Structures are given as structure tokens and as C-alpha cells.
Amino acid sequence: MRKILLLAFSVFILLCINGCGSSSAPEATADLVLNNAQVYTVNKNQPNAEAVAVKDGKIIFVGSNSDVKKYIGKNTETIDCKGQFVMPGFIEGHGHIHGLGASLMSLNLMQVKNWDEIVALVAEAAKKAKPGDWIIGRGWHQEKWDKTPAKNHLGYPYHEELDKVSPNNPVLLVHASGHSSYVNAKALELAGVNKSTPNPSGGDIVKDKEGTVVGVLEETAQQLVQRAYGKWLSLQSEADRKAQWVKSIELAEEECLKKGVTSFQDAGSSFQQVQWMKELAQENKFNIRHWVMVRELNSSLRANASVFPIVNEGNGFLTVKAVKVSLDGALGSYGAWLLEPYTDRAGWLGQNTFNIDSLKLIADFCWNKNLQLCVHAIGDRANRETINIFTEQIAKDKSKDHRWRVEHAQHVHPSEIPRFKEWNVIASMQSVHCTSDAPFVPKRLGDKRAAEGAYMWKAFLNAGVIVTNGTDVPVEDVDPFACYYSAVTRKMKNGEAFYPEQKMTREEALYSYTMANALAAFEEKEKGSIEAGKYADIVVLSNNLINCKEEEIANTKVIYTIVGGKLKYRRS
């Protein structure tokens, strides 16, 4: 009996010693610690904290300044945040990564005030270009000019002025939306487009009443000139084309890091571009994380089905398991497919830019391959057709966690919103489109349709629909703060709020830009919030986005951008 008591006492002492040892030392010494911060975690179970510890690229601790001290060793890098705001890195929920980079390598027309400025920029570029070289630009929007050209059709100027300044160089200037392009006579000549050329299905070669080609190609009509441009590009070697593409990605990533974007959901890349991205991921060349939608025709998707899925390639920097289709165009270029005609273009319903039967085949392919289907739908007719096609597949197994997405869901009939919830469809939206487009939306739709169906974030949220956020860059600048400001105020440049009852709370808006985007990509276990076990993708900001003054939001500066525990950007 005495031996048993001695043995029990010895075991008790041993347990006490071991227990004291484990509580006095952390499981790991951190590589990086952020302290003295206002941490907004986007984790409802622990919404706020003071400090974060990181080890091997992942978060290992979230808590108080006092408790984080035990994770600090002699080799730990410590950032004293001095009371600044810390939150999960922004996830760009819908953008075009190559388009962003390419826009930084061509004429940037986003800030031009009128047609005269565009002509001047093209003239300057033509002086520097070799004869035959293409002059490329993007970002113009006729609804945002401070004056309408004297000679115009539907607000579009004729191409003669471009012809005068660039007679020997084809010019291709893409609309901010990407859904129309402005070209000069040389580009039209190379494309074989004249007054007798018929409109392609889903596109419009804009002509006046006399049949004169104005110079604007809407929706699929752009492909006529894009093919000519592609023929010129094909004269370059594949190595040169890849080098140009890689350069565009590098520039795009730099821009994202400056803006606090740590993950990017790319809305449409080719299989060739996916292969190049896979090579970059395998070589550990990426600085932000990429989630990619493949944009190819049905035949190509099936022929290359073995490419899917690519998941967490390059230690979590590349995932490809989604397909993108565009069913209509944009509202600004009269391409959004509507149930009723445009208010300011009699009888015009917009463009159905992708064959419905082909979309049904792609939907069937995605359902059977367990891929996410992401359909661009801006007009109410396009949204209705998309939901109809989605439900045909989802009805096969309503319990399946598909997370199919409608990209933009910009103008919906009120009856469609409950259907998003019923069929668990994600509304992938871009807040900044609302305030950017608002000045001309009532002109296109009329007040009633604008009030009942345009940019209905709150209505979607109240219905229980997941609403994500992003900028659609290069349609808009890749600026989370401008987008966040739009989400919580719906204020236009003149200070007037566009149907403010649809604005988000600050908490909803930050969720839409972080956790909602993670959920929309099946990545909620890896990113979207500051929690132990998730990637250490973190931003430090100059303003507290939850409680700073409204007018201070847009002036917020990124102090640090951290991806996988590594400091990728530091404000000088």
C-alpha cells in the first residue's frame, strides 16, 4: 500500500512539473510579431486584439500585447504598430491581373477629361512609334467627359481626328469597361471593317444613319480588330510574348501590394496564361496569391479538362478551379442585356454576348467536374438567364456546395434576389461601380428601375446572400479604400448618395472584401481573417476603417503589406 502511495505521489509531482513547464513557454518562437496595434480580425469569435504572432508564414497567435511577449525570441522581427489599424489583407474579389499590368504599359485613359486629351495622347504616342506599330490604350468613358465632342453619334466622336494624328499606326483604345473599343481608320483597314461589314452576333459596329463607321466597336465586334492586333503580336516570338506578359504581372502585383491587396481573384485567363502562371508559382515568383477563372470556349474547356484543378500551387499562391463566361456587356457602353429597352436608346435591349446553349453545355461541364462557374451578368435579363441556367444544374443535387457566382449582378429584377438565396448563388459585386456609374444609371434605366434593381447590396445581404467585393480593375483603379468608401456611403463625386438605403455597414463592407471573398473561392480556412492557422496575409493602415471619419476613408494609406509572413511593401 505504501509503495502504491509513493508511486502515485511521484506521478503527481511529475505531472505538476510538466504542466508548469508547458504553460511557461510558448510552443514556438515567432518569426514576426506585430504589437501595439488595433487589430480588426474579421473573426466574430475574437473581433479585436492588440498583437499577432507569425511562424512559417502562418498566424500562430492573436491576442494581447502582454501575452504575445512569450513568442518573441532573439531572431523575431517585431513591428511596433503604434496604435495603427491592422486587418486581414484585402482580397480583390473580381479583377483582371494581366489587364491591370497591361494598362500600366500602355496609354492610361482613366483620368482624361475629354476627347481632345485622348487625341493629344495618341498624337504623342504616334510620334514615338515605328510605322505599323499598334498604339494601345484603355480607360476612356464618354459619360465621364466634361464636354461632348461637337461631331458625334450617340455621344461617340468620329475617328477622323485619330486618323490625322496617327495615319500610319493602327490605334486601339479600350473603353474603361472593356466592353467597347475605339479605333482609327488604319485599324479598321487592317481588320477589313467598312460600312458594308455586318454586325457579328452579340456585337455592334457603331454606324450613323448614313452607314458611316464611327470608330466604336461594341462587345463582340471588338474581336474584328483584336484579331488584326493579334496577328501583329504573333510576329513576336513566344518567348517575347511571355516576357511581356510576365512583366505585366510583376507590375500588377507591385500595384496591388501598394494598395494592401494580398490575394487576387482573376476574372478570366486563357489556358496559355494559366500555364505561365503555374510556372511562376512553381518558381516561387509570385508576391500575392492568385485564384483564377479560366475563360475559354466549351470545346477548349473539354479538350483541356485535365488542367483542372490546380490547388495551392507554389505553397498557396495559385489556384485554378473556376470557369468564367460573359453573358452580356456593360451598362456604360449599352451592352448590358435588359428585360426592357434602355431609356436613352429607344428599342435597344443591349447585347447577349454568349450563346445560351453553349453556356448550358459549360454549366454541365462545370457541374460534373466540380468546378465553380462564374458568369458575368450586368443587365436584368442576363441575370435572369444566368440564374435559370444555374438552377438546371443545382436542382440535380441542391445539397452540393457549389458556390457558383454571378459576376457583377449589377442590375437585377427584384424577383431575382430571393432566387440567389434559394439556390445559394454568390453575388460577386464591385461597390465602386455604383458610385462611378451612378451619374448615368438613371439616364440608361430610368429612375424606377434604378431604385428597384441597381447595385442592391443591402437587399442581397438582407436576403442572406453572400456579397463579395472588388474593383474589376482595370475598369476601376485597384483601390480598396475608394471601393470601401463607395460601399459604406454610395456617394458620388458631387457628394450626393445614390439610393443610400442600399449602403453597407462598415463591418459588412470589410467582410465583403475579406472573408466573403475567401468563402466565394472555397478558401475560408486559409485566409480572410486574422486567426491562428491561417496565412499571415496582413495589412497595417493609417486609419481605423471601422471608426475613422467618413471623409478620411479615401485618404487611408497602407503602411505595411505582409504576405505569408513576409514584408512585401513598406510605405517610405
Coordinates of C-alpha atoms in Angstrom, one line a residue:
M1 CA 0.0 0.0 0.0
R2 CA 2.9 2.3 0.9
K3 CA 4.5 1.6 -2.4
I4 CA 1.3 2.5 -4.3
L5 CA 1.0 5.8 -2.4
L6 CA 4.7 6.7 -3.2
L7 CA 4.2 5.8 -6.9
A8 CA 1.0 7.9 -7.1
F9 CA 2.7 10.9 -5.3
S10 CA 5.7 10.6 -7.8
V11 CA 3.4 10.6 -10.8
F12 CA 1.5 13.7 -9.4
I13 CA 4.8 15.6 -8.9
L14 CA 5.9 14.7 -12.5
L15 CA 2.6 15.9 -13.9
C16 CA 2.9 19.1 -12.0
I17 CA 6.5 19.7 -13.2
N18 CA 5.5 19.0 -16.9
G19 CA 2.4 21.1 -16.6
C20 CA 4.3 24.1 -15.2
G21 CA 6.9 23.8 -18.0
S22 CA 4.3 23.8 -20.8
S23 CA 2.5 26.9 -19.5
S24 CA 5.6 29.0 -19.0
A25 CA 7.0 28.6 -22.6
P26 CA 5.2 29.0 -26.0
E27 CA 5.0 26.2 -28.5
A28 CA 7.1 28.2 -30.9
T29 CA 9.2 31.3 -31.2
A30 CA 7.7 33.7 -33.8
D31 CA 9.4 34.9 -37.0
L32 CA 7.3 38.0 -36.9
V33 CA 5.3 39.8 -34.2
L34 CA 3.0 42.9 -34.7
N35 CA 2.1 44.6 -31.4
N36 CA 0.6 47.8 -30.0
A37 CA -2.0 47.6 -32.8
Q38 CA -5.7 48.0 -33.2
V39 CA -6.3 44.6 -34.8
Y40 CA -9.6 44.0 -36.5
T41 CA -9.6 40.3 -37.1
V42 CA -12.9 39.7 -39.1
N43 CA -13.3 36.8 -36.7
K44 CA -16.6 37.0 -34.8
N45 CA -15.3 34.8 -32.0
Q46 CA -12.4 37.3 -31.4
P47 CA -13.2 40.5 -33.2
N48 CA -10.4 42.6 -31.8
A49 CA -6.8 42.2 -30.5
E50 CA -3.6 44.0 -29.8
A51 CA -1.0 41.7 -31.2
V52 CA -0.3 39.0 -33.8
A53 CA 2.5 36.4 -34.0
V54 CA 3.6 34.6 -37.1
K55 CA 5.6 31.5 -37.7
D56 CA 6.5 29.8 -41.1
G57 CA 4.1 32.1 -43.0
K58 CA 1.1 31.4 -40.8
I59 CA -0.5 33.1 -37.8
I60 CA 0.2 31.3 -34.5
F61 CA -1.2 33.8 -32.0
V62 CA -3.8 36.6 -31.8
G63 CA -4.2 38.4 -28.5
S64 CA -2.9 40.9 -26.1
N65 CA 0.4 42.8 -26.0
S66 CA 1.4 41.1 -22.8
D67 CA 0.6 37.5 -24.0
V68 CA 2.5 37.9 -27.3
K69 CA 5.8 38.6 -25.5
K70 CA 6.4 34.9 -24.9
Y71 CA 6.5 34.4 -28.7
I72 CA 9.4 36.9 -29.1
G73 CA 12.9 35.4 -29.4
K74 CA 16.2 36.8 -30.3
N75 CA 15.6 36.3 -34.1
T76 CA 12.0 37.6 -34.1
E77 CA 11.2 40.6 -36.2
T78 CA 8.9 42.9 -34.2
I79 CA 6.8 45.7 -35.7
D80 CA 5.5 48.3 -33.3
C81 CA 2.3 49.4 -34.9
K82 CA 2.0 52.4 -32.6
G83 CA -1.7 52.1 -32.4
Q84 CA -2.3 51.7 -36.2
F85 CA -5.1 49.7 -37.7
V86 CA -4.3 46.0 -38.6
M87 CA -6.6 43.8 -40.6
P88 CA -6.5 40.9 -43.0
G89 CA -5.1 41.7 -46.4
F90 CA -7.6 42.8 -48.9
I91 CA -8.8 40.1 -51.4
E92 CA -9.6 41.6 -54.8
G93 CA -12.8 39.7 -55.5
H94 CA -13.0 40.4 -59.2
G95 CA -10.3 41.9 -61.4
H96 CA -8.1 41.3 -64.4
I97 CA -4.5 40.8 -63.3
H98 CA -3.0 40.9 -66.8
G99 CA -5.3 43.8 -67.7
L100 CA -4.0 45.8 -64.7
G101 CA -0.4 45.2 -65.7
A102 CA -1.1 45.9 -69.4
S103 CA -2.8 49.1 -68.5
L104 CA 0.4 50.2 -66.8
M105 CA 2.3 49.5 -70.0
S106 CA 0.0 51.4 -72.4
L107 CA -1.9 54.7 -72.6
N108 CA -3.8 55.2 -69.4
L109 CA -7.0 57.0 -70.3
M110 CA -8.8 56.7 -67.0
Q111 CA -8.3 60.3 -66.0
V112 CA -8.8 62.0 -69.3
K113 CA -11.3 64.8 -69.2
N114 CA -12.4 64.8 -72.8
W115 CA -11.9 63.6 -76.4
D116 CA -9.3 66.3 -77.1
E117 CA -7.0 65.0 -74.4
I118 CA -7.2 61.5 -75.9
V119 CA -6.3 62.7 -79.3
A120 CA -3.3 64.6 -77.9
L121 CA -2.1 61.4 -76.1
V122 CA -2.4 59.4 -79.2
A123 CA -0.5 62.1 -81.2
E124 CA 2.3 62.0 -78.8
A125 CA 2.5 58.2 -78.9
A126 CA 2.4 58.2 -82.7
K127 CA 5.5 60.4 -82.8
K128 CA 7.4 57.8 -80.9
A129 CA 6.1 54.7 -82.6
K130 CA 7.5 52.9 -85.6
P131 CA 5.3 52.8 -88.7
G132 CA 2.9 49.9 -88.4
D133 CA 3.2 49.5 -84.6
W134 CA -0.1 49.5 -82.7
I135 CA -0.9 52.2 -80.2
I136 CA -2.9 50.7 -77.4
G137 CA -4.8 52.4 -74.6
R138 CA -7.5 51.8 -72.1
G139 CA -9.8 53.6 -69.7
W140 CA -11.9 56.2 -71.6
H141 CA -15.5 56.6 -70.7
Q142 CA -17.6 59.0 -72.8
E143 CA -20.1 59.6 -69.9
K144 CA -17.3 61.0 -67.7
W145 CA -16.0 63.6 -70.1
D146 CA -16.5 67.2 -69.3
K147 CA -17.8 68.0 -72.8
T148 CA -19.3 66.1 -75.7
P149 CA -17.4 66.3 -79.0
A150 CA -19.1 68.6 -81.5
K151 CA -19.4 65.9 -84.1
N152 CA -20.6 62.8 -82.5
H153 CA -23.1 59.9 -82.8
L154 CA -24.6 58.6 -79.5
G155 CA -22.0 60.7 -77.7
Y156 CA -19.2 58.9 -79.6
P157 CA -16.8 61.2 -81.7
Y158 CA -15.9 60.1 -85.2
H159 CA -12.5 58.6 -85.8
E160 CA -11.2 61.3 -88.2
E161 CA -9.2 63.2 -85.6
L162 CA -7.4 60.0 -84.6
D163 CA -6.6 59.4 -88.3
K164 CA -5.0 62.8 -88.6
V165 CA -2.6 62.3 -85.7
S166 CA -1.9 58.6 -86.4
P167 CA -2.3 57.8 -90.1
N168 CA 0.4 55.1 -90.2
N169 CA -0.2 53.4 -86.9
P170 CA -3.3 51.5 -86.0
V171 CA -5.0 52.7 -82.8
L172 CA -6.9 50.5 -80.4
L173 CA -8.4 52.3 -77.3
V174 CA -10.4 50.1 -75.0
H175 CA -13.3 51.5 -73.0
A176 CA -13.0 51.6 -69.2
S177 CA -15.5 48.7 -69.0
G178 CA -13.6 46.6 -71.6
H179 CA -16.8 46.2 -73.5
S180 CA -16.2 48.5 -76.4
S181 CA -13.2 49.9 -78.2
Y182 CA -12.3 53.0 -80.2
V183 CA -10.2 52.5 -83.3
N184 CA -8.8 54.6 -86.2
A185 CA -9.0 54.2 -89.9
K186 CA -5.8 52.2 -90.1
A187 CA -7.0 49.7 -87.5
L188 CA -10.4 49.4 -89.4
E189 CA -8.4 48.8 -92.7
L190 CA -6.3 46.0 -91.2
A191 CA -9.5 44.4 -89.7
G192 CA -11.3 44.7 -93.1
V193 CA -14.2 46.7 -91.5
N194 CA -16.2 49.1 -93.6
K195 CA -19.7 50.4 -93.9
S196 CA -20.9 47.2 -95.6
T197 CA -19.4 44.9 -92.8
P198 CA -22.3 43.2 -91.0
N199 CA -22.5 43.1 -87.2
P200 CA -21.3 39.9 -85.6
S201 CA -23.6 38.1 -83.2
G202 CA -23.5 39.8 -79.8
G203 CA -21.8 42.9 -81.2
D204 CA -22.3 46.3 -82.9
I205 CA -20.1 48.2 -85.4
V206 CA -21.5 51.6 -84.5
K207 CA -22.6 53.4 -87.6
D208 CA -24.6 56.6 -88.1
K209 CA -27.8 57.0 -90.1
E210 CA -25.8 57.2 -93.4
G211 CA -24.0 54.0 -92.5
T212 CA -20.7 55.7 -91.8
V213 CA -18.5 53.7 -89.4
V214 CA -18.0 56.0 -86.4
G215 CA -15.0 54.1 -84.9
V216 CA -16.6 52.4 -81.9
L217 CA -16.9 48.7 -81.8
E218 CA -19.2 47.3 -79.1
E219 CA -18.9 43.9 -77.4
T220 CA -18.0 41.0 -79.8
A221 CA -17.4 43.5 -82.6
Q222 CA -14.2 44.3 -80.9
Q223 CA -12.9 40.9 -81.9
L224 CA -12.7 42.1 -85.6
V225 CA -9.9 44.5 -84.7
Q226 CA -8.5 42.3 -81.9
R227 CA -7.8 39.6 -84.4
A228 CA -5.8 42.1 -86.5
Y229 CA -3.9 43.2 -83.4
G230 CA -3.3 39.5 -82.5
K231 CA -1.8 38.9 -86.0
W232 CA 0.7 41.7 -85.4
L233 CA 1.5 40.3 -82.0
S234 CA 2.1 36.8 -83.5
L235 CA 5.1 38.3 -85.3
Q236 CA 6.9 38.3 -81.9
S237 CA 8.4 35.1 -80.6
E238 CA 6.6 33.1 -77.9
A239 CA 9.5 34.0 -75.5
D240 CA 9.0 37.7 -76.2
R241 CA 5.2 37.4 -75.7
K242 CA 5.7 35.5 -72.4
A243 CA 8.3 38.1 -71.2
Q244 CA 5.8 40.9 -71.9
W245 CA 3.1 39.0 -70.0
V246 CA 5.4 38.3 -67.1
K247 CA 6.3 42.0 -66.9
S248 CA 2.6 42.9 -66.8
I249 CA 2.1 40.5 -63.8
E250 CA 5.1 41.9 -62.0
L251 CA 3.8 45.5 -62.4
A252 CA 0.2 44.4 -61.4
E253 CA 1.5 42.8 -58.2
E254 CA 3.5 45.8 -57.3
E255 CA 0.4 48.0 -57.6
C256 CA -1.7 45.5 -55.6
L257 CA 0.9 45.5 -52.7
K258 CA 0.9 49.3 -52.6
K259 CA -2.9 49.1 -52.1
G260 CA -2.9 46.4 -49.5
V261 CA -4.2 43.6 -51.8
T262 CA -2.7 40.3 -50.8
S263 CA -4.9 38.0 -52.9
F264 CA -6.4 38.5 -56.4
Q265 CA -9.3 36.7 -58.0
D266 CA -8.6 36.9 -61.7
A267 CA -11.8 37.0 -63.8
G268 CA -10.7 35.3 -66.9
S269 CA -7.3 33.9 -68.2
S270 CA -6.6 31.6 -71.1
F271 CA -5.0 28.1 -70.7
Q272 CA -1.8 29.5 -72.1
Q273 CA -1.7 32.2 -69.4
V274 CA -2.6 29.6 -66.7
Q275 CA 0.4 27.5 -67.8
W276 CA 2.6 30.6 -67.5
M277 CA 1.1 31.3 -64.0
K278 CA 1.8 27.7 -63.0
E279 CA 5.4 28.1 -63.9
L280 CA 5.7 31.3 -61.9
A281 CA 4.1 29.6 -58.9
Q282 CA 6.4 26.6 -59.1
E283 CA 9.4 29.0 -59.3
N284 CA 8.1 30.9 -56.2
K285 CA 7.9 34.1 -58.3
F286 CA 4.5 35.4 -57.1
N287 CA 4.3 38.1 -54.4
I288 CA 0.5 37.9 -53.9
R289 CA -1.9 34.9 -54.1
H290 CA -3.9 34.2 -57.3
W291 CA -7.2 32.5 -57.7
V292 CA -8.0 32.2 -61.4
M293 CA -11.1 31.7 -63.5
V294 CA -10.4 30.2 -66.9
R295 CA -12.1 31.9 -69.9
E296 CA -12.3 29.6 -72.9
L297 CA -14.9 28.2 -75.2
N298 CA -16.7 24.9 -74.4
S299 CA -14.6 22.9 -76.9
S300 CA -11.4 24.2 -75.4
L301 CA -12.5 23.5 -71.8
R302 CA -13.3 19.9 -72.6
A303 CA -10.1 19.4 -74.6
N304 CA -8.1 20.8 -71.7
A305 CA -10.1 19.3 -68.8
S306 CA -7.1 17.6 -67.3
V307 CA -5.7 21.1 -66.4
F308 CA -8.3 21.3 -63.6
P309 CA -7.9 21.6 -60.7
I310 CA -4.8 23.4 -59.7
V311 CA -4.9 24.0 -55.9
N312 CA -2.4 25.8 -53.8
E313 CA 0.4 25.6 -56.3
G314 CA 3.6 27.2 -55.1
N315 CA 2.8 26.9 -51.4
G316 CA -0.7 28.5 -51.7
F317 CA 0.0 31.1 -54.4
L318 CA -2.1 29.7 -57.3
T319 CA -5.4 28.0 -57.5
V320 CA -7.3 27.4 -60.8
K321 CA -10.7 25.6 -60.4
A322 CA -13.2 28.0 -61.9
V323 CA -14.6 28.9 -65.3
K324 CA -15.7 32.4 -66.5
V325 CA -18.3 33.3 -69.1
S326 CA -19.6 36.7 -70.1
L327 CA -23.3 36.7 -71.0
D328 CA -23.7 40.4 -71.7
G329 CA -21.8 43.7 -71.8
A330 CA -21.6 46.8 -69.7
L331 CA -24.2 49.4 -68.9
G332 CA -22.0 52.4 -69.9
S333 CA -21.4 51.0 -73.4
Y334 CA -25.1 50.0 -73.8
G335 CA -24.1 46.3 -73.7
A336 CA -25.9 45.2 -70.5
W337 CA -28.7 42.8 -71.6
L338 CA -32.0 44.2 -70.3
L339 CA -35.6 42.9 -70.0
E340 CA -36.9 46.3 -71.2
P341 CA -35.3 48.8 -73.6
Y342 CA -32.8 51.4 -72.5
T343 CA -34.4 54.7 -71.5
D344 CA -31.9 56.7 -73.6
R345 CA -31.7 54.4 -76.6
A346 CA -35.1 53.6 -78.0
G347 CA -35.8 49.9 -78.7
W348 CA -32.3 48.8 -77.6
L349 CA -32.0 45.9 -75.2
G350 CA -28.3 45.5 -75.0
Q351 CA -26.2 42.5 -76.1
N352 CA -26.4 38.8 -75.4
T353 CA -22.7 38.2 -75.9
F354 CA -22.5 34.4 -75.4
N355 CA -24.8 31.7 -76.8
I356 CA -27.2 30.4 -74.2
D357 CA -27.0 26.8 -75.4
S358 CA -23.2 26.9 -75.2
L359 CA -23.4 28.3 -71.7
K360 CA -25.7 25.4 -70.7
L361 CA -23.0 23.0 -72.0
I362 CA -20.3 24.8 -70.0
A363 CA -22.6 24.7 -66.9
D364 CA -23.0 20.9 -67.3
F365 CA -19.2 20.5 -67.7
C366 CA -18.5 22.6 -64.6
W367 CA -21.1 20.7 -62.5
N368 CA -19.7 17.3 -63.5
K369 CA -16.1 18.4 -62.9
N370 CA -16.8 20.1 -59.6
L371 CA -15.7 23.5 -60.9
Q372 CA -17.1 26.8 -59.9
L373 CA -19.0 28.6 -62.7
C374 CA -18.7 32.4 -62.7
V375 CA -20.9 34.2 -65.1
H376 CA -20.6 37.9 -65.9
A377 CA -24.2 39.3 -65.9
I378 CA -24.9 43.0 -65.6
G379 CA -28.3 43.5 -67.0
D380 CA -31.5 42.1 -65.5
R381 CA -32.1 39.8 -68.5
A382 CA -28.6 38.5 -68.3
N383 CA -29.0 37.9 -64.5
R384 CA -32.3 36.1 -65.1
E385 CA -30.9 33.8 -67.8
T386 CA -27.9 33.0 -65.6
I387 CA -30.0 32.0 -62.6
N388 CA -32.2 29.9 -64.9
I389 CA -29.2 28.0 -66.2
F390 CA -27.6 27.6 -62.7
T391 CA -30.8 26.2 -61.3
E392 CA -31.0 23.5 -64.0
Q393 CA -27.7 22.1 -62.7
I394 CA -28.1 22.8 -59.0
A395 CA -31.5 21.1 -59.0
K396 CA -29.7 17.8 -59.6
D397 CA -28.3 18.0 -56.1
K398 CA -29.3 21.0 -54.1
S399 CA -27.1 19.9 -51.1
K400 CA -23.9 20.2 -53.2
D401 CA -21.6 23.0 -52.0
H402 CA -21.1 24.5 -55.5
R403 CA -20.5 28.2 -54.7
W404 CA -21.4 29.3 -58.3
R405 CA -21.1 33.0 -58.8
V406 CA -22.8 35.8 -60.7
E407 CA -20.1 38.3 -61.5
H408 CA -21.4 41.9 -61.1
A409 CA -25.1 41.2 -60.5
Q410 CA -25.3 44.9 -61.2
H411 CA -28.9 45.5 -62.3
V412 CA -31.4 42.8 -61.2
H413 CA -35.1 42.5 -61.3
P414 CA -36.3 42.5 -57.6
S415 CA -37.8 39.0 -58.1
E416 CA -34.3 37.6 -58.8
I417 CA -32.9 38.4 -55.4
P418 CA -34.7 35.6 -53.5
R419 CA -33.6 33.2 -56.2
F420 CA -30.0 33.9 -55.4
K421 CA -30.6 32.8 -51.8
E422 CA -32.8 29.8 -52.7
W423 CA -30.1 28.4 -55.0
N424 CA -27.1 29.5 -52.9
V425 CA -25.7 31.7 -55.6
I426 CA -23.0 34.2 -54.7
A427 CA -23.4 37.9 -55.8
S428 CA -19.8 38.9 -56.8
M429 CA -20.2 42.7 -56.8
Q430 CA -18.0 45.8 -57.1
S431 CA -19.1 48.7 -54.9
V432 CA -17.0 51.3 -56.8
H433 CA -19.0 50.6 -59.9
C434 CA -22.1 52.0 -58.2
T435 CA -20.7 55.5 -57.5
S436 CA -18.7 55.5 -60.7
D437 CA -21.7 54.7 -62.9
A438 CA -24.4 56.4 -60.8
P439 CA -24.4 59.7 -62.7
F440 CA -25.6 58.0 -65.9
V441 CA -27.5 55.0 -64.5
P442 CA -30.9 56.8 -64.3
K443 CA -30.3 58.0 -67.8
R444 CA -29.9 54.4 -69.0
L445 CA -32.5 52.7 -66.9
G446 CA -34.9 55.4 -65.7
D447 CA -35.5 56.3 -62.0
K448 CA -37.8 53.4 -61.2
R449 CA -35.5 50.6 -62.5
A450 CA -32.5 52.3 -60.9
A451 CA -34.2 52.5 -57.5
E452 CA -35.5 48.9 -57.5
G453 CA -32.7 47.0 -59.1
A454 CA -29.4 48.8 -59.4
Y455 CA -26.5 47.8 -57.1
M456 CA -28.7 46.2 -54.5
W457 CA -26.1 45.2 -51.9
K458 CA -28.3 45.6 -48.8
A459 CA -31.2 43.8 -50.4
F460 CA -29.0 40.9 -51.2
L461 CA -27.5 40.9 -47.7
N462 CA -30.9 41.1 -46.1
A463 CA -31.9 38.1 -48.1
G464 CA -29.0 36.1 -46.8
V465 CA -26.9 36.1 -50.0
I466 CA -23.1 36.2 -49.8
V467 CA -22.0 39.5 -51.3
T468 CA -18.3 39.9 -52.3
N469 CA -16.4 43.0 -53.3
G470 CA -13.7 44.2 -55.6
T471 CA -12.8 46.8 -58.2
D472 CA -12.9 45.0 -61.6
V473 CA -9.5 46.6 -62.3
P474 CA -8.6 47.9 -64.8
V475 CA -12.2 49.1 -65.2
E476 CA -11.6 51.0 -62.0
D477 CA -8.4 51.6 -60.0
V478 CA -7.4 48.7 -57.8
D479 CA -8.1 50.8 -54.7
P480 CA -9.8 49.1 -51.8
F481 CA -10.3 52.4 -50.0
A482 CA -12.3 54.0 -52.8
C483 CA -14.3 50.8 -53.1
Y484 CA -14.9 50.6 -49.4
Y485 CA -15.9 54.3 -49.3
S486 CA -18.5 53.6 -52.1
A487 CA -19.8 50.6 -50.1
V488 CA -20.5 52.5 -46.9
T489 CA -21.6 55.8 -48.4
R490 CA -22.8 55.3 -52.0
K491 CA -21.7 58.9 -52.5
M492 CA -20.8 60.2 -56.0
K493 CA -18.2 62.9 -56.6
N494 CA -20.8 65.6 -56.1
G495 CA -21.4 64.3 -52.6
E496 CA -24.9 63.0 -53.3
A497 CA -25.7 59.5 -52.2
F498 CA -27.1 57.1 -54.8
Y499 CA -30.1 55.4 -53.1
P500 CA -28.3 55.3 -49.7
E501 CA -30.7 52.7 -48.3
Q502 CA -28.6 50.1 -50.1
K503 CA -25.3 51.0 -48.5
M504 CA -23.4 48.5 -46.3
T505 CA -22.3 49.0 -42.7
R506 CA -18.6 49.3 -42.2
E507 CA -18.4 45.8 -40.8
E508 CA -20.4 44.4 -43.8
A509 CA -18.1 46.2 -46.2
L510 CA -14.9 44.9 -44.6
Y511 CA -16.3 41.4 -44.5
S512 CA -17.2 41.6 -48.2
Y513 CA -13.6 42.5 -49.0
T514 CA -12.1 39.7 -46.9
M515 CA -14.0 36.7 -45.6
A516 CA -16.8 36.9 -48.2
N517 CA -14.2 36.8 -51.0
A518 CA -12.4 33.8 -49.2
L519 CA -15.7 32.0 -48.9
A520 CA -16.5 32.7 -52.6
A521 CA -13.3 30.8 -53.5
F522 CA -13.5 27.9 -51.0
E523 CA -10.6 29.5 -49.2
E524 CA -12.2 30.5 -45.9
K525 CA -9.9 28.1 -43.9
E526 CA -6.8 29.7 -45.3
K527 CA -7.5 33.4 -45.5
G528 CA -10.0 36.2 -45.0
S529 CA -9.5 36.8 -41.3
I530 CA -6.7 37.0 -38.7
E531 CA -6.9 33.7 -36.9
A532 CA -4.3 31.1 -35.7
G533 CA -3.6 28.6 -38.5
K534 CA -4.4 31.0 -41.4
Y535 CA -1.9 32.6 -43.8
A536 CA -0.3 35.6 -42.4
D537 CA -1.7 37.9 -45.1
I538 CA -2.0 41.2 -43.2
V539 CA -2.1 44.9 -43.8
V540 CA -1.3 47.8 -41.5
L541 CA -3.2 51.0 -42.3
S542 CA -3.0 54.7 -41.3
N543 CA -6.8 54.9 -40.4
N544 CA -9.1 52.7 -38.4
L545 CA -11.7 51.8 -41.1
I546 CA -14.3 51.0 -38.5
N547 CA -14.4 54.3 -36.7
C548 CA -12.5 56.9 -38.6
K549 CA -14.4 59.9 -40.1
E550 CA -16.2 59.2 -43.3
E551 CA -14.1 61.8 -45.2
E552 CA -10.9 60.2 -44.0
I553 CA -11.5 56.7 -45.6
A554 CA -10.4 57.6 -49.1
N555 CA -7.1 59.1 -47.8
T556 CA -6.1 55.9 -45.9
K557 CA -2.5 54.9 -46.5
V558 CA -1.1 51.4 -46.5
I559 CA 1.9 51.3 -44.1
Y560 CA 2.8 47.6 -44.4
T561 CA 1.6 44.8 -46.6
I562 CA 2.5 41.3 -45.4
V563 CA 2.0 38.2 -47.4
G564 CA 2.8 34.8 -45.9
G565 CA 4.5 36.5 -43.0
K566 CA 6.9 38.3 -45.3
L567 CA 7.0 42.1 -45.6
K568 CA 6.2 42.8 -49.2
Y569 CA 5.6 46.5 -49.1
R570 CA 6.6 49.2 -46.7
R571 CA 5.5 52.8 -47.1
S572 CA 8.5 55.1 -47.3

